[in-house]
Amino acid sequence: MKAIKCWEKAIQIEPEKQKVWSLLGTAYYYTSQLNRAIICYQKALKNNPRNASILGNLGLIFLQMSNPQKALYFLREALQLSPKNTQILSAIALTHFSCKSISRAISYFQQILEIDPENVTALCNVGICYLEEGNLENAETCFQKALALKPDNSKALNNLSLVYCRKKEYQKALKILQKAATIDPDDVIIQQNIRKLEQKNSPGLRLFYLKFFLGVIIYKKEKVLSFPDGFFLSKSLLILPRIIIFH
């Protein structure tokens, strides 16, 4: 709140200064005052309509406000100005994912991997998209590549276990989840999944129907995607950058 008061005073002194409007917009964003953030960013754009960061920030805000059409408009404008900005590419991919345009989401995540082949988050996000499509082989490949780069990534392990659950390889899935639990013992989802799989492998519960979920975190808000069959996973790596830092 102190930062907001400072920037509000600064904007009264220099109302035409783009950077101050942008910084005030970012301050409003971080305090969830999204409508005020939009006004500030739009004022900043009046002096510099070709600022990719501000356009990207507006796109992220509209995505958070569940307005994918406006989000895509601003994000595409930003991408034209900064075509290799992986944050913008990620935001566009996640917007398409939220609209169930999975193939388009995959194409944008793959563009990130062309720029940064070792981007673990992008690899996991592509894997999640393939899971949504039911393409288990490609999903497994993506998660394995991510884990080769970062073996201690508990969420990638958690999501890889979903692949084996969908393949009905429950023992293999359980082993992977147990490894994930040693890395992140406080992850509630991992612990829930372990209990579910232990029940699944119990002789008295062979016919027990387990429904599994893949959790998608966007801007601290959790959305849950249910799969038609399979198992109960996980807090995924589908995470938007909170803000594209103004520069």
Short mmCIF file of C-alpha atoms in Angstrom, two decimals:
data_model
loop_
_atom_site.label_atom_id
_atom_site.label_comp_id
_atom_site.label_asym_id
_atom_site.label_seq_id
_atom_site.Cartn_x
_atom_site.Cartn_y
_atom_site.Cartn_z
CA MET A 1 0.00 0.00 0.00
CA LYS A 2 2.89 2.38 0.70
CA ALA A 3 4.19 1.81 -2.82
CA ILE A 4 0.79 2.63 -4.27
CA LYS A 5 0.59 5.88 -2.32
CA CYS A 6 4.06 6.84 -3.52
CA TRP A 7 3.24 6.18 -7.17
CA GLU A 8 -0.12 7.96 -6.86
CA LYS A 9 1.70 11.04 -5.58
CA ALA A 10 4.31 10.73 -8.32
CA ILE A 11 1.67 10.56 -11.04
CA GLN A 12 0.11 13.80 -9.77
CA ILE A 13 3.49 15.47 -10.22
CA GLU A 14 4.30 13.87 -13.60
CA PRO A 15 0.96 12.79 -15.15
CA GLU A 16 2.49 12.26 -18.59
CA LYS A 17 5.28 9.96 -17.47
CA GLN A 18 4.73 6.50 -18.92
CA LYS A 19 6.97 4.63 -16.50
CA VAL A 20 5.13 5.96 -13.45
CA TRP A 21 1.75 4.89 -14.88
CA SER A 22 3.19 1.46 -15.61
CA LEU A 23 4.68 1.07 -12.13
CA LEU A 24 1.42 2.18 -10.55
CA GLY A 25 -0.44 -0.33 -12.72
CA THR A 26 1.87 -3.09 -11.54
CA ALA A 27 1.35 -2.05 -7.91
CA TYR A 28 -2.42 -2.21 -8.40
CA TYR A 29 -2.04 -5.59 -10.06
CA TYR A 30 -0.17 -7.09 -7.12
CA THR A 31 -2.91 -5.89 -4.76
CA SER A 32 -5.62 -7.41 -7.02
CA GLN A 33 -7.01 -4.02 -8.05
CA LEU A 34 -7.27 -5.18 -11.63
CA ASN A 35 -9.58 -2.53 -13.03
CA ARG A 36 -7.31 0.21 -11.72
CA ALA A 37 -4.30 -1.62 -13.13
CA ILE A 38 -5.95 -1.69 -16.57
CA ILE A 39 -6.59 2.07 -16.46
CA CYS A 40 -2.97 2.76 -15.54
CA TYR A 41 -1.55 0.51 -18.25
CA GLN A 42 -3.84 2.05 -20.86
CA LYS A 43 -2.65 5.53 -19.86
CA ALA A 44 0.94 4.31 -20.14
CA LEU A 45 0.21 3.03 -23.65
CA LYS A 46 -0.96 6.46 -24.81
CA ASN A 47 2.62 7.67 -24.75
CA ASN A 48 4.10 4.43 -26.06
CA PRO A 49 1.55 2.18 -27.79
CA ARG A 50 4.28 -0.24 -28.88
CA ASN A 51 5.50 -1.29 -25.44
CA ALA A 52 5.45 -5.10 -25.43
CA SER A 53 5.67 -5.39 -21.65
CA ILE A 54 2.64 -3.20 -21.00
CA LEU A 55 0.62 -4.94 -23.71
CA GLY A 56 1.62 -8.27 -22.23
CA ASN A 57 0.63 -7.17 -18.75
CA LEU A 58 -2.81 -6.16 -20.02
CA GLY A 59 -3.17 -9.55 -21.66
CA LEU A 60 -2.32 -11.32 -18.41
CA ILE A 61 -4.82 -9.24 -16.48
CA PHE A 62 -7.65 -9.97 -18.92
CA LEU A 63 -6.79 -13.66 -18.76
CA GLN A 64 -7.05 -13.51 -14.98
CA MET A 65 -10.41 -11.78 -15.41
CA SER A 66 -11.59 -14.72 -17.58
CA ASN A 67 -11.72 -12.65 -20.75
CA PRO A 68 -9.65 -14.75 -23.18
CA GLN A 69 -10.63 -12.74 -26.26
CA LYS A 70 -9.21 -9.50 -24.88
CA ALA A 71 -6.28 -11.38 -23.39
CA LEU A 72 -5.34 -12.81 -26.78
CA TYR A 73 -5.71 -9.43 -28.47
CA PHE A 74 -3.16 -7.76 -26.19
CA LEU A 75 -0.86 -10.78 -26.00
CA ARG A 76 -0.69 -11.09 -29.79
CA GLU A 77 0.08 -7.38 -30.08
CA ALA A 78 2.87 -7.88 -27.54
CA LEU A 79 4.20 -10.93 -29.38
CA GLN A 80 4.49 -9.01 -32.64
CA LEU A 81 6.81 -6.58 -30.87
CA SER A 82 8.71 -9.23 -28.91
CA PRO A 83 8.41 -12.52 -30.84
CA LYS A 84 10.87 -14.44 -28.67
CA ASN A 85 9.46 -13.40 -25.31
CA THR A 86 8.82 -16.75 -23.63
CA GLN A 87 6.54 -15.22 -20.98
CA ILE A 88 4.24 -13.86 -23.67
CA LEU A 89 4.32 -17.17 -25.55
CA SER A 90 3.48 -18.99 -22.33
CA ALA A 91 0.58 -16.66 -21.60
CA ILE A 92 -0.84 -17.17 -25.11
CA ALA A 93 -0.47 -20.94 -24.75
CA LEU A 94 -2.27 -20.92 -21.42
CA THR A 95 -5.05 -18.75 -22.82
CA HIS A 96 -5.63 -21.31 -25.56
CA PHE A 97 -5.46 -24.09 -22.98
CA SER A 98 -8.14 -22.35 -20.89
CA CYS A 99 -10.33 -22.25 -24.02
CA LYS A 100 -9.72 -25.98 -24.66
CA SER A 101 -7.73 -25.18 -27.81
CA ILE A 102 -5.15 -27.77 -26.84
CA SER A 103 -3.39 -28.09 -30.19
CA ARG A 104 -2.83 -24.33 -30.32
CA ALA A 105 -1.53 -24.36 -26.77
CA ILE A 106 0.95 -27.09 -27.71
CA SER A 107 2.20 -25.10 -30.69
CA TYR A 108 3.00 -22.07 -28.51
CA PHE A 109 4.68 -24.16 -25.82
CA GLN A 110 6.76 -25.77 -28.56
CA GLN A 111 7.84 -22.32 -29.75
CA ILE A 112 9.18 -21.73 -26.24
CA LEU A 113 11.15 -24.96 -26.48
CA GLU A 114 12.60 -23.90 -29.82
CA ILE A 115 13.93 -20.80 -28.07
CA ASP A 116 14.88 -22.56 -24.83
CA PRO A 117 15.07 -26.37 -25.27
CA GLU A 118 15.79 -26.87 -21.57
CA ASN A 119 12.76 -24.97 -20.30
CA VAL A 120 11.42 -27.46 -17.75
CA THR A 121 8.12 -25.65 -17.21
CA ALA A 122 7.36 -25.60 -20.95
CA LEU A 123 8.21 -29.30 -21.22
CA CYS A 124 5.82 -30.11 -18.39
CA ASN A 125 3.12 -27.88 -19.83
CA VAL A 126 3.36 -29.64 -23.20
CA GLY A 127 3.10 -32.93 -21.32
CA ILE A 128 -0.05 -31.75 -19.58
CA CYS A 129 -1.54 -30.73 -22.93
CA TYR A 130 -0.81 -34.17 -24.33
CA LEU A 131 -2.47 -35.71 -21.26
CA GLU A 132 -5.55 -33.63 -21.94
CA GLU A 133 -5.55 -34.99 -25.50
CA GLY A 134 -5.03 -38.55 -24.24
CA ASN A 135 -1.66 -38.84 -25.96
CA LEU A 136 0.08 -40.76 -23.19
CA GLU A 137 3.28 -41.57 -25.07
CA ASN A 138 4.05 -37.96 -25.89
CA ALA A 139 3.08 -36.88 -22.38
CA GLU A 140 5.46 -39.43 -20.87
CA THR A 141 8.27 -38.29 -23.17
CA CYS A 142 7.80 -34.66 -22.11
CA PHE A 143 7.80 -35.44 -18.39
CA GLN A 144 10.83 -37.71 -18.75
CA LYS A 145 12.73 -34.96 -20.57
CA ALA A 146 11.81 -32.49 -17.85
CA LEU A 147 13.00 -34.88 -15.15
CA ALA A 148 16.25 -35.53 -16.99
CA LEU A 149 16.90 -31.79 -16.66
CA LYS A 150 15.56 -31.47 -13.11
CA PRO A 151 15.28 -34.85 -11.34
CA ASP A 152 13.99 -33.33 -8.10
CA ASN A 153 10.93 -31.72 -9.68
CA SER A 154 8.17 -33.22 -7.54
CA LYS A 155 5.33 -31.85 -9.67
CA ALA A 156 6.80 -33.35 -12.84
CA LEU A 157 7.07 -36.69 -11.00
CA ASN A 158 3.50 -36.30 -9.83
CA ASN A 159 2.27 -35.66 -13.35
CA LEU A 160 4.36 -38.50 -14.76
CA SER A 161 2.61 -40.82 -12.33
CA LEU A 162 -0.67 -39.79 -13.96
CA VAL A 163 0.59 -41.23 -17.24
CA TYR A 164 1.18 -44.61 -15.60
CA CYS A 165 -2.17 -44.44 -13.82
CA ARG A 166 -3.85 -43.89 -17.17
CA LYS A 167 -1.91 -46.89 -18.47
CA LYS A 168 -3.09 -48.85 -15.40
CA GLU A 169 0.51 -49.35 -14.31
CA TYR A 170 -0.38 -48.58 -10.73
CA GLN A 171 2.69 -49.99 -9.01
CA LYS A 172 4.95 -47.92 -11.23
CA ALA A 173 2.85 -44.82 -10.57
CA LEU A 174 3.00 -45.43 -6.82
CA LYS A 175 6.78 -45.80 -6.86
CA ILE A 176 7.12 -42.46 -8.67
CA LEU A 177 4.74 -40.76 -6.24
CA GLN A 178 6.69 -42.09 -3.28
CA LYS A 179 9.82 -40.57 -4.78
CA ALA A 180 7.97 -37.27 -5.22
CA ALA A 181 6.90 -37.43 -1.57
CA THR A 182 10.50 -37.73 -0.40
CA ILE A 183 11.31 -34.56 -2.33
CA ASP A 184 8.23 -32.61 -1.23
CA PRO A 185 6.71 -34.32 1.83
CA ASP A 186 4.33 -31.41 2.49
CA ASP A 187 2.60 -31.57 -0.90
CA VAL A 188 -1.00 -32.47 -0.02
CA ILE A 189 -1.89 -33.64 -3.53
CA ILE A 190 1.01 -36.09 -3.64
CA GLN A 191 0.02 -37.54 -0.27
CA GLN A 192 -3.61 -37.89 -1.39
CA ASN A 193 -2.51 -39.66 -4.55
CA ILE A 194 -0.33 -42.08 -2.62
CA ARG A 195 -3.26 -43.00 -0.37
CA LYS A 196 -5.53 -43.48 -3.38
CA LEU A 197 -3.03 -45.72 -5.11
CA GLU A 198 -2.43 -47.73 -1.96
CA GLN A 199 -6.18 -48.27 -1.81
CA LYS A 200 -6.20 -49.21 -5.47
CA ASN A 201 -3.54 -51.85 -4.86
CA SER A 202 -5.35 -53.20 -1.81
CA PRO A 203 -6.91 -56.67 -2.52
CA GLY A 204 -10.25 -55.58 -1.09
CA LEU A 205 -10.51 -52.56 -3.33
CA ARG A 206 -9.72 -53.91 -6.78
CA LEU A 207 -13.00 -52.57 -8.16
CA PHE A 208 -12.76 -49.25 -6.37
CA TYR A 209 -13.30 -46.44 -8.85
CA LEU A 210 -10.77 -43.67 -8.50
CA LYS A 211 -11.22 -40.36 -10.19
CA PHE A 212 -8.10 -38.31 -10.64
CA PHE A 213 -7.69 -34.63 -11.33
CA LEU A 214 -5.07 -32.41 -12.80
CA GLY A 215 -4.93 -29.07 -11.00
CA VAL A 216 -4.07 -25.97 -12.98
CA ILE A 217 -2.82 -22.95 -11.09
CA ILE A 218 -3.34 -19.59 -12.73
CA TYR A 219 -2.65 -16.40 -10.79
CA LYS A 220 -2.98 -18.11 -7.42
CA LYS A 221 -6.42 -19.37 -8.44
CA GLU A 222 -6.82 -23.12 -8.69
CA LYS A 223 -8.84 -24.66 -11.47
CA VAL A 224 -9.40 -28.41 -11.69
CA LEU A 225 -9.58 -30.38 -14.91
CA SER A 226 -11.13 -33.81 -14.64
CA PHE A 227 -10.08 -36.67 -16.86
CA PRO A 228 -12.65 -39.21 -18.07
CA ASP A 229 -10.73 -41.99 -16.37
CA GLY A 230 -7.44 -42.47 -14.64
CA PHE A 231 -6.17 -40.94 -11.48
CA PHE A 232 -6.10 -38.03 -9.18
CA LEU A 233 -3.28 -35.63 -10.10
CA SER A 234 -1.83 -33.00 -9.54
CA LYS A 235 -0.86 -29.43 -8.99
CA SER A 236 0.55 -28.97 -12.42
CA LEU A 237 3.17 -26.65 -13.78
CA LEU A 238 0.68 -24.67 -15.83
CA ILE A 239 1.56 -21.42 -14.15
CA LEU A 240 1.41 -17.98 -15.69
CA PRO A 241 4.06 -15.43 -14.83
CA ARG A 242 2.40 -13.07 -12.36
CA ILE A 243 3.53 -10.10 -14.37
CA ILE A 244 5.82 -9.31 -17.26
CA ILE A 245 8.25 -6.95 -15.57
CA PHE A 246 8.16 -3.49 -17.05
CA HIS A 247 11.36 -2.33 -18.67
#
